[in-house]
mmCIF file of C-alpha atoms in Angstrom:
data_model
loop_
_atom_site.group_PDB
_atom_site.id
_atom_site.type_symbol
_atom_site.label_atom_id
_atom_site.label_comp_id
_atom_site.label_asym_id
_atom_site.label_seq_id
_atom_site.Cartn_x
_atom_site.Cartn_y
_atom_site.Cartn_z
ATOM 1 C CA UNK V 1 -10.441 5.414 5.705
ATOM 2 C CA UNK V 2 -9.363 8.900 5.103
ATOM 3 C CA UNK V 3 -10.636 11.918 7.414
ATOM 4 C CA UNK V 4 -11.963 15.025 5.207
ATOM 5 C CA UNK V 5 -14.219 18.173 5.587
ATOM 6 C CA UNK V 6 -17.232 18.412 3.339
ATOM 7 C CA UNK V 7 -16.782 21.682 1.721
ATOM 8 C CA UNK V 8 -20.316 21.475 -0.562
ATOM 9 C CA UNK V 9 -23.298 19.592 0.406
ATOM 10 C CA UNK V 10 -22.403 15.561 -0.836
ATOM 11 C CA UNK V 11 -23.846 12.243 -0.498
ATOM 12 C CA UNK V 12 -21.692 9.513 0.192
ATOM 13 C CA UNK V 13 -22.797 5.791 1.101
ATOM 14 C CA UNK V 14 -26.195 6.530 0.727
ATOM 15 C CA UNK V 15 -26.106 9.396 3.640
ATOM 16 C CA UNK V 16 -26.029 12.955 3.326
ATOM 17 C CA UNK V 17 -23.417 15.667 4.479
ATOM 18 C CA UNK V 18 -23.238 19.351 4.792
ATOM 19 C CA UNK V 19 -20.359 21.747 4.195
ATOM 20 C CA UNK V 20 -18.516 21.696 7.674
ATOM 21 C CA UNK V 21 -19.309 18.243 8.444
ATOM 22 C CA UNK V 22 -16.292 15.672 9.013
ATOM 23 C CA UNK V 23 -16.306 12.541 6.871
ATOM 24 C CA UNK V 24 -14.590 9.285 7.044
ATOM 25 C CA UNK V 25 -13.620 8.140 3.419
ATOM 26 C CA UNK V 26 -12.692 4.917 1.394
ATOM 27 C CA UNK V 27 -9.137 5.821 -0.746
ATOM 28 C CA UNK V 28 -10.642 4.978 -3.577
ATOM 29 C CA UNK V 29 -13.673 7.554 -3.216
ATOM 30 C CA UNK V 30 -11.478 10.328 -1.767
ATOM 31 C CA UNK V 31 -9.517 11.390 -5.239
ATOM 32 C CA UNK V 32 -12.769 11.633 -7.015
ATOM 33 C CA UNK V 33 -14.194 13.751 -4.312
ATOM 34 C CA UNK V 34 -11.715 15.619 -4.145
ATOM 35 C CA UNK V 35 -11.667 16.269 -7.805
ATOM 36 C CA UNK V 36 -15.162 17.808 -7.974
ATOM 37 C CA UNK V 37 -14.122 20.022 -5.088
ATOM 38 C CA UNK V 38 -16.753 18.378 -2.501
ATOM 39 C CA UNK V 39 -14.537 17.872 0.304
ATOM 40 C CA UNK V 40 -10.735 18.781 1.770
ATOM 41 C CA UNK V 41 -8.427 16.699 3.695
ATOM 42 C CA UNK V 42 -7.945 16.857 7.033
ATOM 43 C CA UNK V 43 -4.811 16.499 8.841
ATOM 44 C CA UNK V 44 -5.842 16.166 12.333
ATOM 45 C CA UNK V 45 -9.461 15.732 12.918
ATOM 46 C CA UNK V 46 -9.438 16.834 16.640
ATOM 47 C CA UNK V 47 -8.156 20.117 15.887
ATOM 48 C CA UNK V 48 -11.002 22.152 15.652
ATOM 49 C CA UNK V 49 -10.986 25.532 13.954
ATOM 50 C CA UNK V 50 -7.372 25.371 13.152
ATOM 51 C CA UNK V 51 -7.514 24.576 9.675
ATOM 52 C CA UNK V 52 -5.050 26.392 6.501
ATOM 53 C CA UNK V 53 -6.555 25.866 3.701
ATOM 54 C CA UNK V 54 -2.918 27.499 1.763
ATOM 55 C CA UNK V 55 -1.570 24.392 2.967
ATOM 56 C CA UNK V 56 -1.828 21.907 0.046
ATOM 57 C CA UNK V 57 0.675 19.267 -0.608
ATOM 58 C CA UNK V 58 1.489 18.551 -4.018
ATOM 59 C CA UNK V 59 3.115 14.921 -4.973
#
């Protein structure tokens, strides 16, 4: 499971999430959510409010 933020309203597993919420993903959903902009990675999910959204790795 991969930790992301819910940028745009999304429902995943049959439950509903609003932008700012933090979501626990399968790999395999994560790439196409990402794709359609929904949600963003999160590198550290206790870190609140520190987030850079520049920071995007590439690879």
């Amino acid at each position: 499971m991969v930790p992301v933020l819910v940028k745009t309203p999304v429902t995943y597993n049959d439950e509903s999430f609003a932008a700012g919420d933090l979501l626990q993903v399968d790999e395999i959903h994560l790439q196409q959510l990402l794709d359609v902009g929904a949600v963003e990675r999160v590198k550290d999910a206790d870190q609140g409010g520190t987030s850079d959204s520049q920071s995007e790795t590439v690879g």
